[in-house]
Amino acid sequence: MAYTGNIGELVKKVEESRTSRVGVHYPRMTQEERRDVLEKFHPDYNTDGFRNLKVGVNKGARLPVEMADVFETWSRLRDRKPDLQADPVYDVDVLIIGGGGAGAAAALEAKAAGASVLIATKLRFGDANTMMAQGGIQAADKENDTPAIHYLDVVGGGRFENIPELARALVMDAPLVIKWLEDMGTMFDKKEDGTMITIHGGGTSRKRMHAARDYTGAEIMRTLRDEVLNKGITVVEFCAAVDLILDQNGRAAGAVLFNLETEQYLSARAKTVIMATGGSGRLHYRGFPTSNHYGATADGLVIGYRAGAKIIYADSIQYHPTGGAYPPQLLGLLVTEKTRGLGATPLNIKGEQFVYHLETRDVASSAILKECHERKLGVPLPTGISSVWLDSPIIELTHGEGTIERQLPAMMRQFQRFGVDIRTEPMLIYPTLHYQNGGLLIDENGLSTVENLYVAGEAAGGIHGTNRLMGNSLLDIIVFGRRAGRHAAFVSKEMSVPAGLNLDHLDAFHRELEATGAADGRVGPMLLPHYTHR
Amino acid sequence: MSDEIKDEIKMVDLYIMGKRYTVPETLTIMDGMEYAGYQLKRGCGCRAGFCGACATVYRMVGDYELKVGLACQTKVEDGMYLAQIPFFPGRKATFDLEAIKPSTAYFAQLYPEVYRCLGCSSCTKVCPQDIDVMQYIAYIQRGDFAKAADISFDCVMCGLCVSRCPVNIVHYNAALTARRLYSRYIAKPDAFLAARSGAIEEGACDSEIDALINSDQATLQDMYNKREIE
C-alpha cells in the first residue's frame, strides 16, 4: 500500500463514489467547450513557451523554446570535417537512420525491393518509442467500419489540419499493415476463431484499436526486429547520425555517423536516406515529465532542417492526459490509454468525474490541467505537484474480475513494483509530454522537401494535423516506414552512385548562425539528455 | 535542487561497480546512477520497463545472495552493491518463417540447446518479469507453442536468463520464435481482415474516402460532430 497519510484518506472518496459511477456516462464536451478548454489550458496555447526561428528554411516559424534551442546549434563537424572523397566506411542504396518501428519497417520493404540497406541507430536496435507504445494500433477492418470513417476520426481529432493525402494513406494502408504484421507472426489479441479483438480509444467512433495485451508496440517492435535480422540486414548500433551528406546536386547522399563508444566519426554513402529518428520528449518542453524513450532528442529534425528540409506543425506537442504522478518513481511514465478505453475514469479530489473519460488527448489533458490549477480540485502530492485520480478498479466492476490482469499486465506490474495494486487502488496521474504531432514535412511516399531524403515515423509531420489519436502512431510508423522503404529502393535502382559528396549546407547554416548570433555556444544534435547531477 | 529541500530527503549509500555514492532514497537505480554522475549510454533505454536495456545484478552489503532487477524499475536501497549487464552476446537463429512449421523437428534445428535443459530453474529465479522461463522451455520441448507463447509473452529480452543458464539456452530468442510460430500457424487468421485488405487493394474503398477529401471543411466538421459512435 503506497497510499498513506493524507492520500490514504482521499482514496476513500474514490471508493465511496465508485459503485454509483458504474455504467453512468459523463457527458462529452461540445465543440465550443473543447475549444475553450484548449485555448485556456493546453500548453500549446501558452505563448511564453514559444519563440520564432531565426535561421533556416522555415525562418520565422514558431517553435517551442526548447526545440528552437536545439535547431539553432553548431554542427559537431564544424571544426572536424571528415574527408568525404575517401572511401566511405559504409556504402549502400538505402541508409536508414534510426532503429525503431519506422526504420525496421522501411528496412524490410527496401530489402524486399532488392536494395542494399544499412540501419544506423543511436542506441540499441529497437530502442525507440515504438517499444513503449502500449495501447494499440488502429485499422478499419470490421464490417461496421471503413477507412473513410477512420479518416473522419483522424481529421476531426487533428483539428482538420491534417494533410489530406497523408491522412488518406494512413487509413487506407491500415488494414494492409495489420495483415502484414499478422502474416509476420505478430501476436495480436484474438478470439478463438481468429477475429481480432478491438476496443475504443479517445476520439474513435468505432472499436478499431488492435492490441497485443498492453505490450502492443513491444510486440510489433520485437517481431520486426527479428525479421530484419532474419533477412540479414546490417544494423550498426550506438552509431548516431550527426549530419547529412549531400551530393553535387544538393540531394541527400548519406550521413556522418558518430560511434558513441569509440567517439569516432564515420561516413556512410547512400543513394537515398530515410530519417526515422523519432520524437523529442526528452527536450522536456515547459518542464513537463515525459513518457518518451531516453533517445527522443529531436536529432533527425535538427540535422534534416540544417540540410534544408521543411518542418510542419513542429509547435504542436501532445501531452498525454494519463502520465504517472505518484509514487515518484512513476513520474511521467505512460499509463496506457487502453486503461481509459476499458472504462477507467478521471476523478478529482472529491472522487467526482470532471471530464468524459474518452475525450481526445489534447482535450483530456487540458481538462486535467484546469481541474488541478484553476478549480484547485487536484490531489496534492508530497512531491509538491498536483494530480488527479484515474479510477482503475472500476474496470473490474464493469468487465469482471481478472480483466486488469488479462488486459493490462504491464501496467499492473509497473505499479505493483512501487506498491500500488491497480485492481483495487486507483492511480494518480498528471499529463505527461508524449508526442510530437508535427515534424519534417513529407509527401505520401515519405519524401521530404530535400530530394532523396525520406522521413518516417514521429520525425515526420502533417499526417496527424495538430493532435494525433491513440493508435495512429504505431500505425503511421509502419505505413510510412513501408512507403518510404519501397520508394527509396525504387529511386535507388534508377540511380548511379552519388558524386561530389559535400557538407556545404553546414557552412551556409553556420553563416546564418553567425549573422544572427542564434546558436550561442550550443552544439547539436543533442544525442543524449543530461540527467547527471553534477 | 536547493540545499533546504535536499536536507529533508533521506539519503542512501549505493555502490556502483564497487564505488560508493550517496543518493536520495526515492530514486530508481537508474536515476541513482545519473544522480551519481553517470551519463548513461548502454544500460538505459525506455526507462519504463519495456525494453530490457537495464538488467542489473546486485546484492546487499554483508549478504551473499545475488539479486536482479531492471534499473528503471527498482528502487535504490541502502547498501546496494550493483553492476549493469548492458549487452549479452546470445545467439539468434535466423529462419524463413514461411519455410518452417510449428513442430519440434523444425525447432530442434534452430535451437537444439533447448532440449538440453537440466531443469535447474535458474532462468525462472532470475527473471525480473517473474516469468516461469523454465516452464515455457518445457512447453517448447513438448511442441506446445501456444502455451509457450502465452506464458513468455511479457518477456523484455533483457538477457538475464541466458546469463545464468548452465547449458547456454538463449531463452528469449527461443520464446520469440515460439510466439511467431504460434501467431503465424496456430492462431487462426482474421477472416474479415483479409477481405477488407483485398477490397482496398482492388480500389473498392476509394470513392467513399475521396468524397470526404473533396468536401469542404465546414461539411467535414459537420459530419464529424454528427458522426455516430458505436
Coordinates of N, CA and C in Angstrom, one line a residue, chain A residues 31 34-35 38-39 42-45 152-162 313 315-319 360-363 366 437 464-469, chain B residues 217 221 224:
Chain A
Q31 N -18.2 21.1 -29.2 CA -17.1 21.7 -29.8 C -16.6 23.0 -29.2
R34 N -14.8 22.3 -26.0 CA -13.5 21.8 -26.3 C -12.5 22.9 -26.6
R35 N -13.0 23.8 -27.5 CA -12.1 24.9 -28.0 C -11.7 25.8 -26.8
L38 N -9.1 24.1 -24.4 CA -7.8 24.0 -25.1 C -7.1 25.4 -25.1
E39 N -7.9 26.4 -25.4 CA -7.3 27.7 -25.5 C -6.8 28.2 -24.1
H42 N -4.3 24.3 -22.7 CA -3.3 23.5 -23.4 C -2.0 24.3 -23.5
P43 N -0.9 23.6 -23.1 CA 0.4 24.3 -23.2 C 0.8 24.9 -24.6
D44 N 0.2 24.3 -25.7 CA 0.5 24.8 -27.0 C 0.0 26.3 -27.2
Y45 N -1.0 26.6 -26.3 CA -1.6 28.0 -26.5 C -1.0 29.0 -25.6
L152 N -12.4 10.3 -41.0 CA -13.1 11.3 -40.3 C -12.7 11.5 -38.9
D153 N -12.5 10.4 -38.2 CA -11.9 10.4 -36.8 C -10.5 11.1 -36.8
V154 N -9.7 10.7 -37.8 CA -8.3 11.2 -37.8 C -8.3 12.7 -38.0
V155 N -9.1 13.2 -39.0 CA -9.0 14.7 -39.3 C -9.8 15.5 -38.2
G156 N -10.9 14.9 -37.6 CA -11.6 15.6 -36.6 C -10.7 15.7 -35.3
G157 N -10.0 14.6 -35.0 CA -9.0 14.6 -33.9 C -7.9 15.6 -34.1
G158 N -7.5 15.7 -35.4 CA -6.3 16.5 -35.8 C -6.7 18.0 -36.0
R159 N -7.9 18.4 -35.6 CA -8.4 19.7 -35.7 C -8.5 20.2 -37.2
F160 N -8.7 19.2 -38.1 CA -8.9 19.5 -39.5 C -7.7 20.1 -40.2
E161 N -6.5 19.9 -39.6 CA -5.3 20.5 -40.1 C -4.4 19.4 -40.7
N162 N -4.8 18.2 -40.8 CA -4.0 17.1 -41.4 C -3.9 17.4 -42.9
Y313 N 4.0 22.0 -38.4 CA 3.3 21.8 -37.1 C 4.3 21.4 -36.0
D315 N 5.3 23.1 -33.8 CA 5.0 23.8 -32.5 C 3.8 23.0 -31.8
S316 N 3.4 21.9 -32.4 CA 2.3 21.2 -31.8 C 2.7 19.9 -31.1
I317 N 2.6 20.0 -29.8 CA 3.1 18.9 -28.9 C 1.9 18.2 -28.2
Q318 N 2.0 16.9 -28.2 CA 0.9 16.2 -27.5 C 1.3 15.8 -26.0
Y319 N 0.4 16.3 -25.2 CA 0.5 15.9 -23.8 C -0.4 14.8 -23.5
T360 N -10.5 13.3 -26.6 CA -9.2 13.2 -27.3 C -8.1 13.7 -26.3
R361 N -6.9 13.3 -26.6 CA -5.8 13.5 -25.6 C -5.6 15.0 -25.3
D362 N -5.7 15.9 -26.3 CA -5.5 17.3 -26.0 C -6.5 17.9 -25.1
V363 N -7.8 17.5 -25.3 CA -8.9 18.0 -24.5 C -8.8 17.4 -23.1
S366 N -6.0 19.0 -21.1 CA -6.4 20.4 -20.8 C -7.4 20.4 -19.6
N437 N 3.5 16.1 -32.6 CA 2.5 15.9 -33.6 C 3.0 16.3 -35.0
H464 N -1.0 13.8 -38.8 CA -2.0 13.9 -37.7 C -2.5 15.3 -37.4
G465 N -2.2 16.3 -38.4 CA -2.7 17.6 -38.1 C -2.0 18.1 -36.8
T466 N -2.8 18.7 -35.9 CA -2.1 19.2 -34.6 C -2.6 18.4 -33.4
N467 N -3.1 17.2 -33.6 CA -3.4 16.3 -32.5 C -3.6 14.9 -33.0
R468 N -2.7 14.0 -32.6 CA -2.8 12.6 -33.0 C -3.8 11.8 -32.1
L469 N -4.5 10.9 -32.7 CA -5.3 10.0 -31.9 C -4.5 8.8 -31.5
Chain B
Q217 N -14.3 22.1 -45.6 CA -14.1 21.9 -44.2 C -15.3 22.0 -43.3
Q221 N -16.5 19.2 -40.8 CA -16.7 19.4 -39.4 C -18.1 19.0 -39.0
Y224 N -18.3 15.3 -38.8 CA -17.5 14.8 -37.6 C -18.4 15.0 -36.4

